[in-house]
PDB file of C-alpha atoms in Angstrom:
ATOM      1  CA  MET A   1     -38.334  21.250 -34.033  1.00  0.00           C
ATOM      2  CA  SER A   2     -39.571  18.389 -32.125  1.00  0.00           C
ATOM      3  CA  ILE A   3     -42.876  17.672 -33.567  1.00  0.00           C
ATOM      4  CA  SER A   4     -44.029  18.753 -37.206  1.00  0.00           C
ATOM      5  CA  ILE A   5     -46.015  17.923 -40.395  1.00  0.00           C
ATOM      6  CA  ARG A   6     -45.725  17.960 -43.910  1.00  0.00           C
ATOM      7  CA  ASP A   7     -47.714  16.932 -47.029  1.00  0.00           C
ATOM      8  CA  ASN A   8     -46.619  13.529 -48.321  1.00  0.00           C
ATOM      9  CA  ARG A   9     -47.127  12.077 -51.935  1.00  0.00           C
ATOM     10  CA  ASN A  10     -50.514  11.660 -52.073  1.00  0.00           C
ATOM     11  CA  PRO A  11     -51.896   8.749 -55.009  1.00  0.00           C
ATOM     12  CA  SER A  12     -55.408   8.833 -54.447  1.00  0.00           C
ATOM     13  CA  PRO A  13     -56.050  12.766 -53.552  1.00  0.00           C
ATOM     14  CA  ASN A  14     -59.622  12.096 -54.071  1.00  0.00           C
ATOM     15  CA  THR A  15     -60.126   9.808 -51.395  1.00  0.00           C
ATOM     16  CA  GLN A  16     -57.631  10.988 -48.946  1.00  0.00           C
ATOM     17  CA  GLU A  17     -54.990  13.462 -47.776  1.00  0.00           C
ATOM     18  CA  CYS A  18     -51.185  12.000 -46.850  1.00  0.00           C
ATOM     19  CA  TYR A  19     -49.272  13.804 -44.396  1.00  0.00           C
ATOM     20  CA  THR A  20     -45.527  12.673 -42.728  1.00  0.00           C
ATOM     21  CA  VAL A  21     -45.564  13.769 -38.754  1.00  0.00           C
ATOM     22  CA  ASN A  22     -42.167  13.676 -37.103  1.00  0.00           C
ATOM     23  CA  ILE A  23     -42.508  13.286 -33.903  1.00  0.00           C
ATOM     24  CA  PHE A  24     -38.974  13.392 -32.173  1.00  0.00           C
ATOM     25  CA  GLY A  25     -37.693  11.428 -34.880  1.00  0.00           C
ATOM     26  CA  ASN A  26     -40.323   8.958 -35.776  1.00  0.00           C
ATOM     27  CA  GLN A  27     -41.762   9.809 -39.361  1.00  0.00           C
ATOM     28  CA  ILE A  28     -45.303   8.753 -39.251  1.00  0.00           C
ATOM     29  CA  ASN A  29     -47.125   8.352 -42.520  1.00  0.00           C
ATOM     30  CA  THR A  30     -50.744   9.704 -41.935  1.00  0.00           C
ATOM     31  CA  ILE A  31     -53.669   9.164 -43.960  1.00  0.00           C
ATOM     32  CA  VAL A  32     -56.900  11.464 -43.506  1.00  0.00           C
ATOM     33  CA  THR A  33     -60.023  10.229 -45.203  1.00  0.00           C
ATOM     34  CA  HIS A  34     -63.622   9.642 -44.757  1.00  0.00           C
ATOM     35  CA  THR A  35     -63.765   6.941 -47.627  1.00  0.00           C
ATOM     36  CA  PRO A  36     -64.671   3.270 -46.246  1.00  0.00           C
ATOM     37  CA  SER A  37     -62.492   1.723 -48.765  1.00  0.00           C
ATOM     38  CA  VAL A  38     -59.310   3.445 -47.716  1.00  0.00           C
ATOM     39  CA  VAL A  39     -59.912   2.491 -43.814  1.00  0.00           C
ATOM     40  CA  THR A  40     -60.586  -1.452 -45.535  1.00  0.00           C
ATOM     41  CA  HIS A  41     -57.371  -1.060 -47.239  1.00  0.00           C
ATOM     42  CA  PHE A  42     -55.421   0.268 -44.486  1.00  0.00           C
ATOM     43  CA  ILE A  43     -56.582  -2.364 -42.151  1.00  0.00           C
ATOM     44  CA  SER A  44     -55.884  -4.894 -44.801  1.00  0.00           C
ATOM     45  CA  ASN A  45     -52.386  -4.326 -44.917  1.00  0.00           C
ATOM     46  CA  ILE A  46     -52.285  -4.611 -41.020  1.00  0.00           C
ATOM     47  CA  LEU A  47     -54.180  -7.776 -41.191  1.00  0.00           C
ATOM     48  CA  TYR A  48     -51.304  -9.062 -43.584  1.00  0.00           C
ATOM     49  CA  LYS A  49     -48.450  -8.073 -41.913  1.00  0.00           C
ATOM     50  CA  TYR A  50     -49.270  -9.207 -38.547  1.00  0.00           C
ATOM     51  CA  ARG A  51     -51.370 -12.614 -39.882  1.00  0.00           C
ATOM     52  CA  ASN A  52     -49.042 -14.863 -37.976  1.00  0.00           C
ATOM     53  CA  SER A  53     -49.000 -12.768 -34.527  1.00  0.00           C
ATOM     54  CA  THR A  54     -51.053 -12.112 -31.502  1.00  0.00           C
ATOM     55  CA  ASN A  55     -51.208  -9.240 -28.772  1.00  0.00           C
ATOM     56  CA  ILE A  56     -50.279  -6.696 -31.124  1.00  0.00           C
ATOM     57  CA  ILE A  57     -50.488  -2.844 -29.960  1.00  0.00           C
ATOM     58  CA  VAL A  58     -52.699  -0.226 -31.661  1.00  0.00           C
ATOM     59  CA  GLY A  59     -52.815   3.138 -30.341  1.00  0.00           C
ATOM     60  CA  LEU A  60     -56.502   4.385 -30.319  1.00  0.00           C
ATOM     61  CA  ASP A  61     -58.090   7.974 -29.938  1.00  0.00           C
ATOM     62  CA  ILE A  62     -60.881   9.792 -31.410  1.00  0.00           C
ATOM     63  CA  GLU A  63     -61.910  13.445 -31.032  1.00  0.00           C
ATOM     64  CA  TRP A  64     -65.445  15.328 -31.343  1.00  0.00           C
ATOM     65  CA  ARG A  65     -66.764  18.468 -31.559  1.00  0.00           C
ATOM     66  CA  PRO A  66     -66.747  20.371 -28.065  1.00  0.00           C
ATOM     67  CA  SER A  67     -70.086  20.685 -26.389  1.00  0.00           C
ATOM     68  CA  PHE A  68     -70.490  23.244 -23.940  1.00  0.00           C
ATOM     69  CA  SER A  69     -74.232  21.488 -22.874  1.00  0.00           C
ATOM     70  CA  ARG A  70     -75.179  18.137 -21.419  1.00  0.00           C
ATOM     71  CA  ILE A  71     -76.004  17.336 -25.116  1.00  0.00           C
ATOM     72  CA  GLN A  72     -72.677  14.960 -26.192  1.00  0.00           C
ATOM     73  CA  ASN A  73     -71.432  15.489 -29.708  1.00  0.00           C
ATOM     74  CA  PRO A  74     -70.671  12.283 -31.677  1.00  0.00           C
ATOM     75  CA  PRO A  75     -66.816  11.163 -32.162  1.00  0.00           C
ATOM     76  CA  ALA A  76     -65.885  12.870 -35.487  1.00  0.00           C
ATOM     77  CA  ILE A  77     -62.838  11.142 -36.072  1.00  0.00           C
ATOM     78  CA  ILE A  78     -60.822   8.138 -34.760  1.00  0.00           C
ATOM     79  CA  GLN A  79     -56.847   7.846 -34.986  1.00  0.00           C
ATOM     80  CA  LEU A  80     -55.415   4.707 -35.103  1.00  0.00           C
ATOM     81  CA  CYS A  81     -51.618   4.159 -34.979  1.00  0.00           C
ATOM     82  CA  ILE A  82     -49.319   1.187 -35.472  1.00  0.00           C
ATOM     83  CA  ASP A  83     -45.376   1.081 -36.132  1.00  0.00           C
ATOM     84  CA  ASN A  84     -44.859   4.308 -38.205  1.00  0.00           C
ATOM     85  CA  LYS A  85     -48.613   4.114 -39.828  1.00  0.00           C
ATOM     86  CA  CYS A  86     -51.509   6.527 -38.888  1.00  0.00           C
ATOM     87  CA  LEU A  87     -55.320   6.217 -39.602  1.00  0.00           C
ATOM     88  CA  ILE A  88     -57.579   9.327 -39.318  1.00  0.00           C
ATOM     89  CA  PHE A  89     -60.958   8.296 -40.391  1.00  0.00           C
ATOM     90  CA  GLN A  90     -63.818  10.882 -40.310  1.00  0.00           C
ATOM     91  CA  PHE A  91     -66.924   8.940 -39.050  1.00  0.00           C
ATOM     92  CA  ILE A  92     -69.336  11.783 -39.786  1.00  0.00           C
ATOM     93  CA  TYR A  93     -68.682  12.306 -43.291  1.00  0.00           C
ATOM     94  CA  ALA A  94     -68.341   8.550 -44.623  1.00  0.00           C
ATOM     95  CA  PRO A  95     -71.273   7.382 -46.392  1.00  0.00           C
ATOM     96  CA  TYR A  96     -71.402   4.306 -44.116  1.00  0.00           C
ATOM     97  CA  MET A  97     -69.302   2.390 -41.389  1.00  0.00           C
ATOM     98  CA  PRO A  98     -67.020  -0.083 -43.051  1.00  0.00           C
ATOM     99  CA  GLN A  99     -67.581  -3.250 -41.490  1.00  0.00           C
ATOM    100  CA  SER A 100     -63.579  -4.090 -41.655  1.00  0.00           C
ATOM    101  CA  LEU A 101     -63.457  -1.544 -39.067  1.00  0.00           C
ATOM    102  CA  ALA A 102     -65.917  -3.093 -36.937  1.00  0.00           C
ATOM    103  CA  ASP A 103     -64.510  -6.335 -37.480  1.00  0.00           C
ATOM    104  CA  PHE A 104     -60.592  -4.836 -36.671  1.00  0.00           C
ATOM    105  CA  LEU A 105     -61.879  -3.412 -33.308  1.00  0.00           C
ATOM    106  CA  ASN A 106     -63.323  -6.403 -32.091  1.00  0.00           C
ATOM    107  CA  ASN A 107     -60.364  -8.687 -33.255  1.00  0.00           C
ATOM    108  CA  PRO A 108     -59.005 -10.301 -30.155  1.00  0.00           C
ATOM    109  CA  ASP A 109     -55.464 -10.466 -31.811  1.00  0.00           C
ATOM    110  CA  PHE A 110     -55.165  -6.837 -31.309  1.00  0.00           C
ATOM    111  CA  MET A 111     -54.471  -4.544 -27.933  1.00  0.00           C
ATOM    112  CA  PHE A 112     -56.178  -0.940 -28.258  1.00  0.00           C
ATOM    113  CA  VAL A 113     -54.127   1.306 -25.972  1.00  0.00           C
ATOM    114  CA  GLY A 114     -55.113   4.890 -24.705  1.00  0.00           C
ATOM    115  CA  VAL A 115     -55.122   7.886 -22.523  1.00  0.00           C
ATOM    116  CA  GLY A 116     -58.487   7.207 -20.803  1.00  0.00           C
ATOM    117  CA  ILE A 117     -59.558   4.873 -23.425  1.00  0.00           C
ATOM    118  CA  ASP A 118     -62.497   3.528 -21.506  1.00  0.00           C
ATOM    119  CA  GLY A 119     -64.748   6.862 -22.057  1.00  0.00           C
ATOM    120  CA  ASP A 120     -63.446   6.647 -26.114  1.00  0.00           C
ATOM    121  CA  VAL A 121     -64.860   3.083 -26.065  1.00  0.00           C
ATOM    122  CA  ARG A 122     -67.961   4.005 -24.670  1.00  0.00           C
ATOM    123  CA  LYS A 123     -68.653   6.878 -27.375  1.00  0.00           C
ATOM    124  CA  LEU A 124     -67.666   4.223 -30.192  1.00  0.00           C
ATOM    125  CA  ASP A 125     -70.373   1.786 -28.549  1.00  0.00           C
ATOM    126  CA  SER A 126     -72.946   4.400 -27.774  1.00  0.00           C
ATOM    127  CA  PHE A 127     -72.824   6.606 -31.526  1.00  0.00           C
ATOM    128  CA  TYR A 128     -71.517   3.861 -33.875  1.00  0.00           C
ATOM    129  CA  ASP A 129     -72.070   0.426 -32.147  1.00  0.00           C
ATOM    130  CA  LEU A 130     -68.340  -0.451 -32.172  1.00  0.00           C
ATOM    131  CA  ASN A 131     -67.184  -2.689 -29.946  1.00  0.00           C
ATOM    132  CA  VAL A 132     -63.296  -2.492 -28.870  1.00  0.00           C
ATOM    133  CA  TYR A 133     -62.864  -6.187 -27.803  1.00  0.00           C
ATOM    134  CA  ASN A 134     -59.475  -5.295 -25.975  1.00  0.00           C
ATOM    135  CA  ALA A 135     -59.045  -1.701 -24.951  1.00  0.00           C
ATOM    136  CA  PHE A 136     -56.232  -0.874 -22.067  1.00  0.00           C
ATOM    137  CA  ASP A 137     -55.676   2.562 -20.512  1.00  0.00           C
ATOM    138  CA  VAL A 138     -51.909   3.142 -19.869  1.00  0.00           C
ATOM    139  CA  ARG A 139     -52.451   5.251 -16.743  1.00  0.00           C
ATOM    140  CA  PRO A 140     -52.937   1.953 -14.246  1.00  0.00           C
ATOM    141  CA  LEU A 141     -50.303   0.349 -16.173  1.00  0.00           C
ATOM    142  CA  ALA A 142     -47.676   3.439 -15.632  1.00  0.00           C
ATOM    143  CA  VAL A 143     -48.997   3.394 -12.086  1.00  0.00           C
ATOM    144  CA  GLU A 144     -47.919  -0.480 -11.173  1.00  0.00           C
ATOM    145  CA  LYS A 145     -44.810   0.205 -13.130  1.00  0.00           C
ATOM    146  CA  TYR A 146     -43.297   3.303 -11.620  1.00  0.00           C
ATOM    147  CA  GLY A 147     -45.414   3.501  -8.461  1.00  0.00           C
ATOM    148  CA  LEU A 148     -46.724   6.916  -8.907  1.00  0.00           C
ATOM    149  CA  SER A 149     -50.653   6.908  -8.090  1.00  0.00           C
ATOM    150  CA  GLY A 150     -51.167  10.467  -9.181  1.00  0.00           C
ATOM    151  CA  LEU A 151     -50.850   9.070 -12.755  1.00  0.00           C
ATOM    152  CA  ILE A 152     -54.422   7.063 -12.657  1.00  0.00           C
ATOM    153  CA  ASN A 153     -56.042  10.420 -13.374  1.00  0.00           C
ATOM    154  CA  ALA A 154     -53.184  11.970 -16.007  1.00  0.00           C
ATOM    155  CA  GLY A 155     -53.750  13.365 -19.324  1.00  0.00           C
ATOM    156  CA  MET A 156     -51.617  12.528 -22.328  1.00  0.00           C
ATOM    157  CA  LYS A 157     -49.287  15.524 -21.751  1.00  0.00           C
ATOM    158  CA  THR A 158     -48.291  13.922 -18.229  1.00  0.00           C
ATOM    159  CA  MET A 159     -48.094  10.601 -19.768  1.00  0.00           C
ATOM    160  CA  ALA A 160     -45.992  11.276 -22.388  1.00  0.00           C
ATOM    161  CA  ASP A 161     -43.465  13.212 -20.090  1.00  0.00           C
ATOM    162  CA  VAL A 162     -43.137  10.319 -17.306  1.00  0.00           C
ATOM    163  CA  VAL A 163     -43.410   7.098 -19.865  1.00  0.00           C
ATOM    164  CA  LEU A 164     -41.643   8.038 -22.867  1.00  0.00           C
ATOM    165  CA  ASP A 165     -39.599  11.281 -21.629  1.00  0.00           C
ATOM    166  CA  MET A 166     -41.228  13.421 -24.382  1.00  0.00           C
ATOM    167  CA  GLU A 167     -42.231  16.717 -23.751  1.00  0.00           C
ATOM    168  CA  ILE A 168     -45.323  17.542 -26.066  1.00  0.00           C
ATOM    169  CA  ASP A 169     -47.575  20.895 -26.414  1.00  0.00           C
ATOM    170  CA  LYS A 170     -51.528  20.036 -26.082  1.00  0.00           C
ATOM    171  CA  PRO A 171     -52.729  23.638 -27.854  1.00  0.00           C
ATOM    172  CA  ARG A 172     -56.250  24.355 -25.855  1.00  0.00           C
ATOM    173  CA  GLU A 173     -57.418  26.048 -29.393  1.00  0.00           C
ATOM    174  CA  ILE A 174     -56.887  22.750 -31.144  1.00  0.00           C
ATOM    175  CA  THR A 175     -58.389  20.417 -28.146  1.00  0.00           C
ATOM    176  CA  LEU A 176     -61.417  22.596 -28.459  1.00  0.00           C
ATOM    177  CA  SER A 177     -61.251  23.170 -32.152  1.00  0.00           C
ATOM    178  CA  ARG A 178     -63.956  21.983 -34.794  1.00  0.00           C
ATOM    179  CA  TRP A 179     -63.166  18.454 -35.375  1.00  0.00           C
ATOM    180  CA  ASP A 180     -66.694  18.034 -37.458  1.00  0.00           C
ATOM    181  CA  ASP A 181     -64.902  20.409 -39.968  1.00  0.00           C
ATOM    182  CA  PHE A 182     -64.616  18.157 -43.272  1.00  0.00           C
ATOM    183  CA  TYR A 183     -61.095  20.047 -43.871  1.00  0.00           C
ATOM    184  CA  LEU A 184     -58.985  19.407 -40.716  1.00  0.00           C
ATOM    185  CA  SER A 185     -55.919  21.709 -40.294  1.00  0.00           C
ATOM    186  CA  TYR A 186     -52.289  20.700 -40.223  1.00  0.00           C
ATOM    187  CA  GLN A 187     -52.657  21.642 -36.625  1.00  0.00           C
ATOM    188  CA  GLN A 188     -55.458  19.256 -35.919  1.00  0.00           C
ATOM    189  CA  VAL A 189     -54.191  16.375 -38.158  1.00  0.00           C
ATOM    190  CA  GLN A 190     -50.536  16.671 -36.249  1.00  0.00           C
ATOM    191  CA  TYR A 191     -52.556  17.047 -32.932  1.00  0.00           C
ATOM    192  CA  ALA A 192     -54.371  13.854 -33.784  1.00  0.00           C
ATOM    193  CA  CYS A 193     -51.518  11.463 -34.794  1.00  0.00           C
ATOM    194  CA  VAL A 194     -49.479  12.591 -31.953  1.00  0.00           C
ATOM    195  CA  ASP A 195     -52.144  11.137 -29.542  1.00  0.00           C
ATOM    196  CA  ALA A 196     -52.383   7.656 -31.644  1.00  0.00           C
ATOM    197  CA  TYR A 197     -48.663   7.779 -31.860  1.00  0.00           C
ATOM    198  CA  LEU A 198     -47.901   8.033 -28.313  1.00  0.00           C
ATOM    199  CA  SER A 199     -50.762   5.940 -27.302  1.00  0.00           C
ATOM    200  CA  PHE A 200     -48.761   2.920 -29.365  1.00  0.00           C
ATOM    201  CA  ALA A 201     -45.500   4.145 -28.039  1.00  0.00           C
ATOM    202  CA  MET A 202     -46.604   4.126 -24.364  1.00  0.00           C
ATOM    203  CA  GLY A 203     -48.438   0.614 -25.279  1.00  0.00           C
ATOM    204  CA  LEU A 204     -45.017  -0.744 -25.998  1.00  0.00           C
ATOM    205  CA  GLU A 205     -43.342   0.520 -23.275  1.00  0.00           C
ATOM    206  CA  LEU A 206     -46.406  -0.637 -20.545  1.00  0.00           C
ATOM    207  CA  LEU A 207     -47.448  -4.196 -22.204  1.00  0.00           C
TER     208      LEU A 207
END
């Protein structure tokens, strides 16, 4: 199977869930948490590893409970992916917003990339007062590289196919699922991780 998920060893089951998501042979260690200290630890490890680097690419995506009215729901989770590590932070169940996350998103040494990331950035600012200092939508970058103007409004599935030669499935029932559930399903975790990882991989290819 090209994409799959399995449980991973979890040293702290009270504060996080751990999975390995296999994406076309890339093993992504994925943490799901609503605990601020877990977020801080994840970010601290990144900052230490890249302490002497700049222009570091991070895949970013968010998910929220679908709204069928003009009232928008807040982001339920944020996904951050770098190298073979992915963090899924459940905003709505966190006791408070970790300052480490705010500082990380606002760090000029990091380049946060995604498909249609501008809308995500606006939501993060509007609902949580989080500022993303360097945000890059991969679509105009792909238009410039490949000369395909139709990519300017492309979704993740098309972008992954064109940029990474990876064919992915985006099940509607997962896209429109309850992202505000406390316990995310395997399918939701896999979907969320895949989006963030592909954003990261496309950033490496295009930036």
